[in-house]
Structure formats: structure tokens, C-alpha cells
PDB file of C-alpha atoms in Angstrom:
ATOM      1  CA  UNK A 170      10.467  -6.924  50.915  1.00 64.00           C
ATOM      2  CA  UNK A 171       9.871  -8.109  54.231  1.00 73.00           C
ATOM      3  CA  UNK A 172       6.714  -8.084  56.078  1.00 71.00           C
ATOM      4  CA  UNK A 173       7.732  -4.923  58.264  1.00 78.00           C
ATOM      5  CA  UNK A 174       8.673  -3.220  55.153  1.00 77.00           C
ATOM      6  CA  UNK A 175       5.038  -4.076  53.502  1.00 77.00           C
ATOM      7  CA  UNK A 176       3.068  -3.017  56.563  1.00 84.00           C
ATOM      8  CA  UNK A 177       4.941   0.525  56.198  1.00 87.00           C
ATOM      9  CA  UNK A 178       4.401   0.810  52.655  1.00 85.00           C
ATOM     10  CA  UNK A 179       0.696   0.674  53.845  1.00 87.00           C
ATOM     11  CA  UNK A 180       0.824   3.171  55.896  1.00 91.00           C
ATOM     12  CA  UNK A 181       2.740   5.385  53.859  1.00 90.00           C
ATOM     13  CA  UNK A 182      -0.019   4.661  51.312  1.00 90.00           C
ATOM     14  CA  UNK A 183      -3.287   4.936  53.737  1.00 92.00           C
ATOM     15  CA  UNK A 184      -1.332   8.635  54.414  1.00 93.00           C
ATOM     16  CA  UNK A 185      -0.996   9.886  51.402  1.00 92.00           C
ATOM     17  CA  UNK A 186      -4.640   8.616  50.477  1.00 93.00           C
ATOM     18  CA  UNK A 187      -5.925  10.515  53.735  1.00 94.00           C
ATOM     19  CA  UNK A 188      -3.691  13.788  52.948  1.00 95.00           C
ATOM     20  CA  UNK A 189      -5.324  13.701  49.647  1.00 93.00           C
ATOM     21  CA  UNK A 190      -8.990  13.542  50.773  1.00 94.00           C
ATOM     22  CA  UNK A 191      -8.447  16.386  53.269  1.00 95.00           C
ATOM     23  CA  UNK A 192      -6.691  18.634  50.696  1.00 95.00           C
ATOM     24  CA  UNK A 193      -9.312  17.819  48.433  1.00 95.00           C
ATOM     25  CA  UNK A 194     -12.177  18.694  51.207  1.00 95.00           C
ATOM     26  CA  UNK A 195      -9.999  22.090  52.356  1.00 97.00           C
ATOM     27  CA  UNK A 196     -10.023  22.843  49.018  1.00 96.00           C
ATOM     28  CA  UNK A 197     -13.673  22.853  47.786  1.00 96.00           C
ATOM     29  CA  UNK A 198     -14.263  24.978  52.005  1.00 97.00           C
ATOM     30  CA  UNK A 199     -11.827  27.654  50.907  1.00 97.00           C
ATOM     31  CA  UNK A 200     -13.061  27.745  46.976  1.00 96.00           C
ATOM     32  CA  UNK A 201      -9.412  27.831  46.021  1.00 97.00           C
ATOM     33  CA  UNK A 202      -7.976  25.943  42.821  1.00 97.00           C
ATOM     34  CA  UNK A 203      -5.847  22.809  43.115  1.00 95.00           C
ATOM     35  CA  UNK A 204      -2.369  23.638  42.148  1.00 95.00           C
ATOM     36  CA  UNK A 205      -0.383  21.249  39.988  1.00 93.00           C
ATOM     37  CA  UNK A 206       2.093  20.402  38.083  1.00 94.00           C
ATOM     38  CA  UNK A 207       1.663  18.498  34.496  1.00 92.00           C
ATOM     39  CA  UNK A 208       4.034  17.965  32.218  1.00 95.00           C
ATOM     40  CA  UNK A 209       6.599  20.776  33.938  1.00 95.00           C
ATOM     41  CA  UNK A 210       3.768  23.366  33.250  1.00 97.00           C
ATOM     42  CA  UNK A 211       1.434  24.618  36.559  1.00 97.00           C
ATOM     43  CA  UNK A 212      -2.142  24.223  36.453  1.00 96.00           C
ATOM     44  CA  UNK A 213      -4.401  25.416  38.587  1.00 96.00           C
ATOM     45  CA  UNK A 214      -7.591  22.493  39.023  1.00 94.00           C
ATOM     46  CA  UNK A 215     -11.273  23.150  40.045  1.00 95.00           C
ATOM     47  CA  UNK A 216     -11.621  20.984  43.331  1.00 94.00           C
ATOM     48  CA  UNK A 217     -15.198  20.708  42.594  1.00 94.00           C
ATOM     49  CA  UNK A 218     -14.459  18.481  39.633  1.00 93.00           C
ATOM     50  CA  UNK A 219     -11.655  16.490  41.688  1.00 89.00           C
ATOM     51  CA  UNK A 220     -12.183  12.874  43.093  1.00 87.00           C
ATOM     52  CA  UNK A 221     -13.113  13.015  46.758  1.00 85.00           C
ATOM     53  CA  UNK A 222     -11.002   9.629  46.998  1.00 85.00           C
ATOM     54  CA  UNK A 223      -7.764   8.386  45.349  1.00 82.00           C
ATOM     55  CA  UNK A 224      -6.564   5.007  46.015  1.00 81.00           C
ATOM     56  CA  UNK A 225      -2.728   4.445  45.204  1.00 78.00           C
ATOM     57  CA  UNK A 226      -1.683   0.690  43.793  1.00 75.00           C
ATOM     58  CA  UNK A 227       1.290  -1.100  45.331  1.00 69.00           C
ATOM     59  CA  UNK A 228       4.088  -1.651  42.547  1.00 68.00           C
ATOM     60  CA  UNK A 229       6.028  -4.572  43.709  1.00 66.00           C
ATOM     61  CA  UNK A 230       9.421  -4.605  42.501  1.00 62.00           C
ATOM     62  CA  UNK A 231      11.288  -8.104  41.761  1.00 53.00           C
TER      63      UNK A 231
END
């Protein structure tokens, strides 16, 4: 990848971390479940018991 392509990728990441936190914190306001998927099946999640944070990895490819 090239260094344009890796600062993106950080972005995209530092987004979807900061989307996360927000739903997260919406959420646990509105006293609403979390609604997933897992395995194909819907669940519905207690945002009380949900990370406040989530920090995604970079996966390099070769």
C-alpha cells in the first residue's frame, strides 16, 4: 500500500471507532438494545454491558 492509502485506512478506522462509541453512548441515553447479527441469527445486546471503546487492528495484506 502506499502511504496515501495507509493514512486513509486510518481514517476509515478512527471513523468507524468514533461511530461505534457514539452508537454505543446513544444507546445506553435511549435504553434501547444493540441490534446484531451473529452467526445469521439477530440478537438484540444490552448496551449497558457493551464496551464504551473498540479499537479495530490493521490487517496488512502481502
Amino acid at each position: 500500500m502506499k502511504k496515501s492509502e495507509f493514512q486513509l485506512h486510518d481514517k476509515v478506522l478512527k471513523g468507524m471507532e468514533d461511530s461505534y462509541k457514539k452508537m454505543v453512548e446513544y444507546k445506553k441515553y435511549k435504553k434501547t438494545p444493540i441490534v446484531s447479527s451473529i452467526d445469521g441469527k439477530i440478537v438484540h445486546l444490552d448496551p449497558f454491558l457493551a464496551e464504551p471503546e473498540i479499537k479495530y487492528q490493521k490487517i496488512e495484506k502481502e
